[in-house]
Coordinates of C-alpha atoms in Angstrom, one line a residue:
Chain A
X1 CA 87.5 121.0 110.0
X2 CA 84.9 124.1 110.2
X3 CA 87.4 126.6 108.8
X4 CA 86.2 129.4 106.4
X5 CA 90.1 128.0 103.9
X6 CA 87.8 125.1 103.4
X7 CA 84.5 126.2 102.3
X8 CA 86.1 128.8 100.7
X9 CA 87.1 126.4 98.2
X10 CA 83.6 125.5 97.5
X11 CA 82.1 128.5 97.1
X12 CA 82.1 130.4 93.4
X13 CA 83.1 133.9 93.0
X14 CA 80.3 136.3 94.1
X15 CA 79.1 137.5 91.4
X16 CA 78.0 140.8 90.8
X17 CA 74.4 142.3 93.6
X18 CA 72.1 141.6 91.1
X19 CA 69.9 144.6 93.3
X20 CA 72.5 146.7 91.8
X21 CA 72.3 146.0 87.6
X22 CA 69.2 148.7 85.9
X23 CA 65.5 146.8 85.2
X24 CA 66.6 147.6 81.5
X25 CA 69.6 145.5 81.4
X26 CA 68.5 142.2 82.7
X27 CA 69.5 139.9 80.3
X28 CA 65.9 138.9 78.8
X29 CA 64.7 142.7 77.9
X30 CA 67.8 142.9 76.3
X31 CA 67.6 139.8 74.0
X32 CA 64.0 140.8 73.5
X33 CA 64.2 144.3 72.3
X34 CA 68.1 143.3 70.3
X35 CA 65.8 141.0 69.1
X36 CA 63.0 142.9 67.2
X37 CA 66.3 145.0 65.9
X38 CA 66.9 144.0 62.3
X39 CA 70.6 144.9 62.2
X40 CA 71.1 142.0 65.0
X41 CA 72.5 138.7 64.3
X42 CA 70.7 135.9 63.4
X43 CA 68.7 133.5 65.8
X44 CA 71.7 130.7 65.2
X45 CA 73.9 133.0 66.0
X46 CA 72.6 134.7 69.2
X47 CA 71.6 130.6 70.2
X48 CA 75.1 129.5 70.5
X49 CA 76.0 132.4 72.2
X50 CA 74.2 131.7 75.0
X51 CA 75.2 128.2 74.6
X52 CA 79.0 128.3 75.3
X53 CA 78.4 131.4 77.4
X54 CA 76.4 128.3 79.2
X55 CA 79.1 125.7 79.3
X56 CA 82.4 128.4 79.3
X57 CA 82.2 130.7 82.1
X58 CA 84.5 133.3 83.2
X59 CA 87.0 132.2 84.9
X60 CA 84.5 133.7 88.2
X61 CA 84.6 130.4 89.9
X62 CA 88.2 130.0 90.2
X63 CA 89.4 128.5 93.6
X64 CA 90.6 130.4 96.8
X65 CA 93.7 131.1 99.2
X66 CA 93.6 128.8 101.4
X67 CA 93.8 129.9 105.0
X68 CA 96.8 129.4 107.1
X69 CA 96.2 128.1 110.2
X70 CA 94.0 125.3 108.8
X71 CA 96.6 124.0 106.9
X72 CA 97.8 121.9 109.5
X73 CA 94.4 120.1 109.2
X74 CA 94.8 119.8 106.0
X75 CA 98.2 119.0 105.3
X76 CA 97.4 115.4 107.2
X77 CA 93.8 115.5 106.1
X78 CA 94.9 114.4 102.1
X79 CA 97.8 111.9 103.4
X80 CA 97.1 108.1 104.1
X81 CA 95.8 107.0 107.2
X82 CA 97.7 103.8 109.2
X83 CA 95.2 102.1 108.3
X84 CA 95.9 103.0 104.7
X85 CA 99.7 102.9 105.1
X86 CA 99.7 98.8 105.9
X87 CA 101.5 98.2 103.0
X88 CA 104.6 99.4 104.1
X89 CA 105.0 97.6 106.9
X90 CA 106.6 95.1 105.1
X91 CA 109.7 95.6 103.7
X92 CA 109.7 96.6 100.2
X93 CA 113.6 96.2 98.4
X94 CA 112.9 98.4 95.4
X95 CA 116.3 96.7 93.4
X96 CA 115.6 93.1 92.2
X97 CA 119.4 92.9 91.8
X98 CA 119.4 93.3 95.4
X99 CA 117.2 91.7 96.5
X100 CA 118.2 88.6 94.9
X101 CA 122.1 88.7 96.4
X102 CA 119.3 88.9 100.0
X103 CA 117.7 86.5 99.3
X104 CA 121.0 84.3 98.4
X105 CA 122.7 85.6 101.6
X106 CA 119.8 84.1 104.0
X107 CA 118.8 81.1 101.6
X108 CA 114.8 82.8 101.6
X109 CA 112.5 83.5 98.2
X110 CA 112.1 86.2 96.3
X111 CA 109.0 88.0 96.1
X112 CA 108.6 90.1 92.8
X113 CA 105.0 92.8 93.0
X114 CA 105.5 93.9 89.8
X115 CA 103.6 96.5 88.1
X116 CA 103.0 99.0 85.2
X117 CA 103.4 102.0 87.1
X118 CA 105.6 101.8 90.3
X119 CA 103.2 99.3 93.4
X120 CA 104.8 101.7 95.5
X121 CA 104.6 105.1 93.7
X122 CA 102.8 106.0 90.6
X123 CA 99.2 106.6 91.9
Chain B
X1 CA 96.8 100.5 94.3
X2 CA 94.0 97.5 95.0
X3 CA 96.8 94.8 96.0
X4 CA 97.7 98.1 98.9
X5 CA 94.8 97.8 100.7
X6 CA 93.8 94.4 99.9
X7 CA 96.5 91.7 99.7
X8 CA 99.3 93.2 101.2
X9 CA 97.4 94.9 104.0
X10 CA 96.3 91.6 105.3
X11 CA 98.2 91.2 108.6
X12 CA 98.8 87.5 107.8
X13 CA 100.3 88.7 104.9
X14 CA 102.7 90.8 106.0
X15 CA 103.6 89.0 108.5
X16 CA 104.5 86.1 106.1
X17 CA 106.2 88.4 104.1
X18 CA 109.0 89.2 106.9
X19 CA 109.9 85.9 108.3
X20 CA 110.0 83.8 104.3
X21 CA 110.6 85.9 101.6
X22 CA 112.5 88.6 100.5
X23 CA 109.5 91.3 99.1
X24 CA 110.6 93.9 95.6
X25 CA 108.5 95.8 93.9
X26 CA 109.4 97.2 90.3
X27 CA 108.1 99.3 87.9
X28 CA 107.0 96.4 84.8
X29 CA 107.3 99.3 82.5
X30 CA 110.7 99.6 82.9
X31 CA 111.9 95.8 84.0
X32 CA 110.7 94.3 80.8
X33 CA 112.4 96.6 78.8
X34 CA 115.6 96.8 80.6
X35 CA 118.5 95.7 78.2
X36 CA 120.7 95.0 80.7
X37 CA 121.5 91.6 83.3
X38 CA 118.5 92.5 85.5
X39 CA 116.1 92.6 82.3
X40 CA 117.7 89.8 81.4
X41 CA 117.2 87.9 84.7
X42 CA 113.6 88.9 85.3
X43 CA 112.5 88.3 82.1
X44 CA 114.3 84.4 82.2
X45 CA 112.0 84.6 85.6
X46 CA 108.3 85.8 83.9
X47 CA 108.8 83.7 80.6
X48 CA 108.7 80.5 83.3
X49 CA 105.4 81.6 83.7
X50 CA 102.2 82.6 81.8
X51 CA 103.4 86.0 81.2
X52 CA 105.8 85.5 78.4
X53 CA 105.4 89.0 77.6
X54 CA 104.5 88.3 73.3
X55 CA 105.1 92.4 71.3
X56 CA 106.0 93.1 74.6
X57 CA 103.3 93.4 77.0
X58 CA 102.9 93.7 80.4
X59 CA 104.0 91.3 82.9
X60 CA 102.9 92.5 85.4
X61 CA 101.8 90.4 88.1
X62 CA 103.1 88.8 91.6
X63 CA 105.9 86.0 90.7
X64 CA 108.0 84.0 94.0
X65 CA 111.3 82.3 92.9
X66 CA 114.4 81.4 93.8
X67 CA 118.0 83.4 93.5
X68 CA 119.1 81.4 90.8
X69 CA 115.8 82.4 88.6
X70 CA 113.6 79.3 89.5
X71 CA 110.0 80.2 89.2
X72 CA 108.0 78.8 92.3
X73 CA 104.8 81.0 91.5
X74 CA 103.2 83.8 89.7
X75 CA 100.1 85.4 90.5
X76 CA 98.4 88.2 90.2
X77 CA 94.9 88.4 92.9
X78 CA 93.3 90.7 93.8
X79 CA 91.6 88.5 97.2
X80 CA 94.2 88.1 99.9
X81 CA 92.6 84.4 101.4
X82 CA 93.5 82.9 97.2
X83 CA 97.6 84.5 97.4
X84 CA 98.3 83.5 100.5
X85 CA 97.7 80.0 99.1
X86 CA 99.8 80.7 96.8
X87 CA 102.8 82.7 98.5
X88 CA 102.7 79.6 100.6
X89 CA 102.5 77.0 98.1
X90 CA 105.7 78.8 97.5
X91 CA 107.1 78.5 99.9
X92 CA 106.5 74.1 99.4
X93 CA 108.3 74.2 96.9
X94 CA 111.1 76.1 97.7
X95 CA 112.0 73.9 100.7
X96 CA 111.4 70.6 98.2
X97 CA 114.4 72.1 95.8
X98 CA 118.7 70.4 96.6
X99 CA 119.9 72.5 99.5
X100 CA 122.7 74.1 96.5
X101 CA 118.8 76.3 95.2
X102 CA 118.5 77.5 99.2
X103 CA 120.7 77.6 102.0
X104 CA 122.2 80.3 103.1
X105 CA 125.4 81.9 100.7
X106 CA 124.5 78.6 98.4
X107 CA 123.3 80.8 95.6
X108 CA 125.8 82.7 94.2
X109 CA 124.6 86.0 92.0
X110 CA 127.1 88.2 90.8
X111 CA 128.1 91.2 90.9
X112 CA 126.6 94.0 88.9
X113 CA 128.9 96.3 87.3
X114 CA 126.8 100.1 88.0
X115 CA 127.6 100.8 84.2
X116 CA 126.3 97.9 82.4
X117 CA 123.1 98.9 83.3
X118 CA 120.1 100.4 80.8
X119 CA 120.2 104.4 81.6
X120 CA 117.5 104.5 79.1
X121 CA 115.1 102.0 81.5
X122 CA 116.9 103.0 85.0
X123 CA 116.4 106.0 87.1
X124 CA 118.0 107.5 90.2
X125 CA 117.6 111.3 91.2
X126 CA 120.7 113.8 89.9
X127 CA 123.7 113.8 92.9
X128 CA 122.4 115.9 95.4
X129 CA 118.5 116.3 94.4
X130 CA 115.8 116.0 97.0
X131 CA 112.9 113.2 97.2
X132 CA 109.4 114.6 98.2
X133 CA 106.4 112.5 98.8
X134 CA 102.8 113.9 96.8
X135 CA 99.6 112.8 98.3
X136 CA 96.3 113.3 96.8
X137 CA 93.1 112.3 97.7
X138 CA 89.4 112.8 96.7
X139 CA 87.5 115.0 99.1
X140 CA 84.2 116.5 100.3
X141 CA 82.5 119.1 101.8
X142 CA 80.7 118.2 104.8
X143 CA 77.2 120.4 105.5
X144 CA 79.1 123.8 106.6
X145 CA 80.9 123.3 103.6
X146 CA 83.5 122.0 105.3
X147 CA 87.0 119.2 103.1
X148 CA 86.4 115.9 104.6
X149 CA 87.6 113.1 103.5
X150 CA 85.3 110.8 101.4
X151 CA 84.1 107.4 103.1
X152 CA 82.4 104.4 101.3
X153 CA 79.9 102.7 102.3
X154 CA 79.9 99.6 104.2
X155 CA 81.1 96.7 101.7
X156 CA 81.9 99.6 99.1
X157 CA 85.3 99.4 97.7
X158 CA 86.8 102.1 98.2
X159 CA 88.7 102.2 94.6
X160 CA 89.5 106.0 94.0
X161 CA 88.9 106.7 97.8
X162 CA 92.8 106.6 99.3
X163 CA 95.1 108.2 99.2
X164 CA 97.3 108.5 96.3
X165 CA 101.2 108.0 96.5
X166 CA 103.7 110.2 93.7
X167 CA 106.7 111.7 94.4
X168 CA 108.9 115.0 93.6
X169 CA 112.9 115.0 92.6
X170 CA 114.2 118.9 92.6
X171 CA 117.4 119.0 91.8
X172 CA 120.2 120.1 93.5
X173 CA 120.7 123.9 92.1
X174 CA 116.6 124.0 91.9
X175 CA 116.3 123.9 95.7
X176 CA 119.9 125.5 96.1
X177 CA 118.6 128.5 93.8
X178 CA 116.1 128.6 97.1
X179 CA 118.4 130.4 99.7
X180 CA 120.1 133.7 99.3
X181 CA 123.2 135.1 100.5
X182 CA 121.1 137.8 101.9
X183 CA 117.4 137.8 103.0
X184 CA 115.2 139.2 105.3
X185 CA 111.3 138.6 106.4
X186 CA 109.4 139.2 102.7
X187 CA 111.7 139.0 100.2
X188 CA 110.6 137.3 97.9
X189 CA 112.7 134.7 96.3
X190 CA 111.9 133.0 92.3
X191 CA 110.7 129.6 91.9
X192 CA 113.1 128.2 89.1
X193 CA 111.2 127.5 86.6
X194 CA 110.9 123.6 85.3
X195 CA 110.6 123.3 89.2
X196 CA 107.3 124.9 89.5
X197 CA 106.4 123.4 85.7
X198 CA 107.2 120.8 87.0
X199 CA 105.2 120.4 90.3
X200 CA 102.0 121.8 88.2
X201 CA 102.2 119.7 84.8
X202 CA 103.5 116.3 86.8
X203 CA 101.9 116.3 90.3
X204 CA 99.0 118.2 90.6
X205 CA 97.4 115.6 89.3
X206 CA 94.6 112.7 89.6
X207 CA 96.5 109.4 90.5
X208 CA 94.0 108.3 92.7
X209 CA 92.4 105.6 90.4
X210 CA 95.5 104.5 88.1
X211 CA 97.8 106.1 86.5
X212 CA 96.9 109.0 85.7
X213 CA 97.6 111.1 82.4
X214 CA 99.6 114.7 83.1
X215 CA 99.4 117.8 82.1
X216 CA 100.2 119.3 78.9
X217 CA 102.4 122.3 78.6
X218 CA 100.0 123.6 76.9
X219 CA 97.1 123.0 79.1
X220 CA 98.4 125.1 82.4
X221 CA 96.8 127.8 81.5
X222 CA 98.4 129.4 84.6
X223 CA 100.9 129.1 86.9
X224 CA 101.7 131.1 90.2
X225 CA 104.1 130.4 92.3
X226 CA 105.5 132.9 94.8
X227 CA 108.2 132.8 97.4
X228 CA 108.2 134.6 100.7
X229 CA 111.1 135.0 103.0
X230 CA 109.1 134.8 106.6
X231 CA 111.9 134.3 108.8
X232 CA 115.7 134.9 107.9
X233 CA 118.2 133.5 110.4
X234 CA 122.4 133.2 110.6
X235 CA 120.6 128.6 110.8
X236 CA 117.5 129.1 109.1
X237 CA 115.7 130.3 106.5
X238 CA 112.2 130.1 107.0
X239 CA 109.9 130.8 103.3
X240 CA 106.1 130.0 102.7
X241 CA 105.1 129.7 99.5
X242 CA 101.6 130.7 97.6
X243 CA 100.1 130.2 94.7
X244 CA 97.6 129.9 92.2
X245 CA 97.0 127.0 89.2
X246 CA 94.3 126.2 86.3
X247 CA 95.1 123.2 84.1
X248 CA 92.8 122.7 81.7
X249 CA 92.6 121.0 78.5
X250 CA 90.5 123.4 77.1
X251 CA 91.1 127.0 76.9
X252 CA 87.6 127.8 78.5
X253 CA 87.3 126.8 82.0
X254 CA 83.8 124.6 81.7
X255 CA 81.1 125.3 83.6
X256 CA 80.5 122.5 86.7
X257 CA 77.8 120.7 84.1
X258 CA 78.9 121.0 81.7
X259 CA 82.3 118.4 80.7
X260 CA 82.2 116.6 77.7
X261 CA 83.9 113.8 77.5
X262 CA 87.7 113.8 77.8
X263 CA 87.5 117.2 79.7
X264 CA 89.8 118.1 82.6
X265 CA 91.5 120.5 84.6
X266 CA 92.0 121.4 88.4
X267 CA 91.5 124.6 89.5
X268 CA 93.6 125.2 93.2
X269 CA 95.3 127.2 95.2
X270 CA 98.5 126.5 97.2
X271 CA 99.9 127.1 100.5
X272 CA 103.2 125.3 101.7
X273 CA 106.0 126.2 104.1
X274 CA 109.4 125.3 103.6
X275 CA 112.5 125.7 105.7
X276 CA 116.1 125.6 104.9
X277 CA 119.0 124.5 107.3
X278 CA 121.3 127.2 105.9
X279 CA 124.5 125.1 108.1
X280 CA 124.4 122.4 105.7
X281 CA 123.0 124.0 103.3
X282 CA 120.2 121.1 103.6
X283 CA 115.9 121.1 103.3
X284 CA 114.5 120.9 106.1
X285 CA 111.0 121.3 105.6
X286 CA 108.5 120.9 102.7
X287 CA 105.0 121.0 103.2
X288 CA 102.7 122.5 100.8
X289 CA 99.0 121.8 100.0
X290 CA 97.3 122.2 97.0
X291 CA 92.8 122.2 97.5
X292 CA 90.8 123.3 94.8
X293 CA 88.5 121.7 92.3
X294 CA 89.1 118.6 89.3
X295 CA 87.5 117.3 87.5
X296 CA 87.8 114.5 84.7
X297 CA 89.1 111.4 83.8
X298 CA 91.8 109.6 81.4
X299 CA 92.5 106.9 80.0
X300 CA 93.1 104.6 83.0
X301 CA 91.9 106.8 85.6
X302 CA 88.0 106.0 84.5
X303 CA 85.4 106.2 87.5
X304 CA 85.3 110.0 88.2
X305 CA 82.7 111.8 90.3
X306 CA 81.0 113.4 87.6
X307 CA 81.4 117.5 87.2
X308 CA 83.9 119.9 89.4
X309 CA 85.1 118.2 93.1
X310 CA 87.0 119.1 96.0
X311 CA 91.1 117.6 95.0
X312 CA 93.5 118.2 97.8
X313 CA 96.7 116.9 97.1
X314 CA 99.7 117.5 100.0
X315 CA 103.9 117.4 99.6
X316 CA 106.6 116.7 102.0
X317 CA 109.5 116.0 102.5
X318 CA 110.5 112.5 102.1
X319 CA 113.0 111.7 105.4
X320 CA 114.3 108.0 103.2
X321 CA 112.5 105.8 106.1
X322 CA 110.0 104.5 103.9
X323 CA 111.1 101.9 101.1
X324 CA 109.1 104.1 98.5
X325 CA 111.1 107.4 98.9
X326 CA 113.5 106.1 96.5
X327 CA 111.0 105.6 94.0
X328 CA 110.8 107.3 90.9
X329 CA 108.5 110.1 89.9
X330 CA 105.9 108.1 87.6
X331 CA 106.5 111.2 85.2
X332 CA 110.5 110.3 85.1
X333 CA 109.8 107.7 82.6
X334 CA 110.5 110.8 80.2
X335 CA 113.7 111.6 82.2
X336 CA 114.5 114.5 80.1
X337 CA 110.9 116.3 80.0
X338 CA 111.1 115.6 83.9
X339 CA 114.1 117.3 84.9
X340 CA 113.2 120.4 81.4
X341 CA 109.5 120.0 81.4

């Protein structure tokens, strides 16, 4: 799947071109100048703001659109392979009472696969 | 999930179950709570084994029993060899029972009156609703940045790497609302708000490692789905779905290397194609993909990859060919909340 769509999912939204930012507004210089000014908030506030910015950026890394020409391959990729679907070749019943009736009619024992979260769904 | 790729993927087990047993699968969350004939029958079987359900605890496991309710075997083990032995022992026990316990037609099962079922703990799709299979898979990017399926190394567990399965129910009113009386290419069609929210909160979840936490209403930071008419003929309506969804347990989206414990999110785009047969009318196709980065894990989905990692979800109309197609959505345990999220 050498596709633009899946490549784009991994990419991040582009930041402004650094070359277009004047040197006088670079972050280090800006902070140095601001820290020298009496009106600047305390270093603790600055540190908190920088930390928050580092942890929670603007939504600049949002997912990008899926290319229509790659849709079918992605749709298939996410679905189970034949190897992963072997368990579905068992003729499962999903109603215990109906299974009971069928077992009585056919003279067979019942096997019940009971899980917290339906074994044929949920996960 | 683990049993799917171990015991129930084993060719000998599959053959044995299809030939010698009636196999049934059920959600213990419902079965152990049901206050009706089905629930009482199940509990009557379970208490003959180790799962006595004290304090309402789980009764999950694999049971073998007769139509009359006599327990033959119980085990909850992931080794197919161990389980095969257990199944064979159950068959031996069955063969030694008196004929009125095992001969075809010998056990009389009373008919079940639907009106007596415990509605609180049974789920059936609303009249006219359609079911959609919902698969999910963790993905990775190759050296070119393309998404591929994750694979386990030799001898490593494939836990969390397989495609998961759940089901989306769309009510008759909802899918019928997608069919305008007049339509031409380029027209926009509104998606019912309840359906859009149901998809986002209950079906854009990472259930690849276990029972997933659903998204709370406040976790839906963005849910922009749009439907556009691609083609409209007297017989067919072809729609394209585009979407952008941001789900996050925190108001601000963390960067990939700064995700705190208990933070979860999914930032995805959706693309899909929905075809309507206008003559019947019926939904003929419901193929949708969600693709983006997921982060975090839930109480029962531990073991997520660190940071933000690619995660895909695929929707496909259920054609009724799989027994699993009738299984209710996991989130429908909260029935009212599922239909009107």
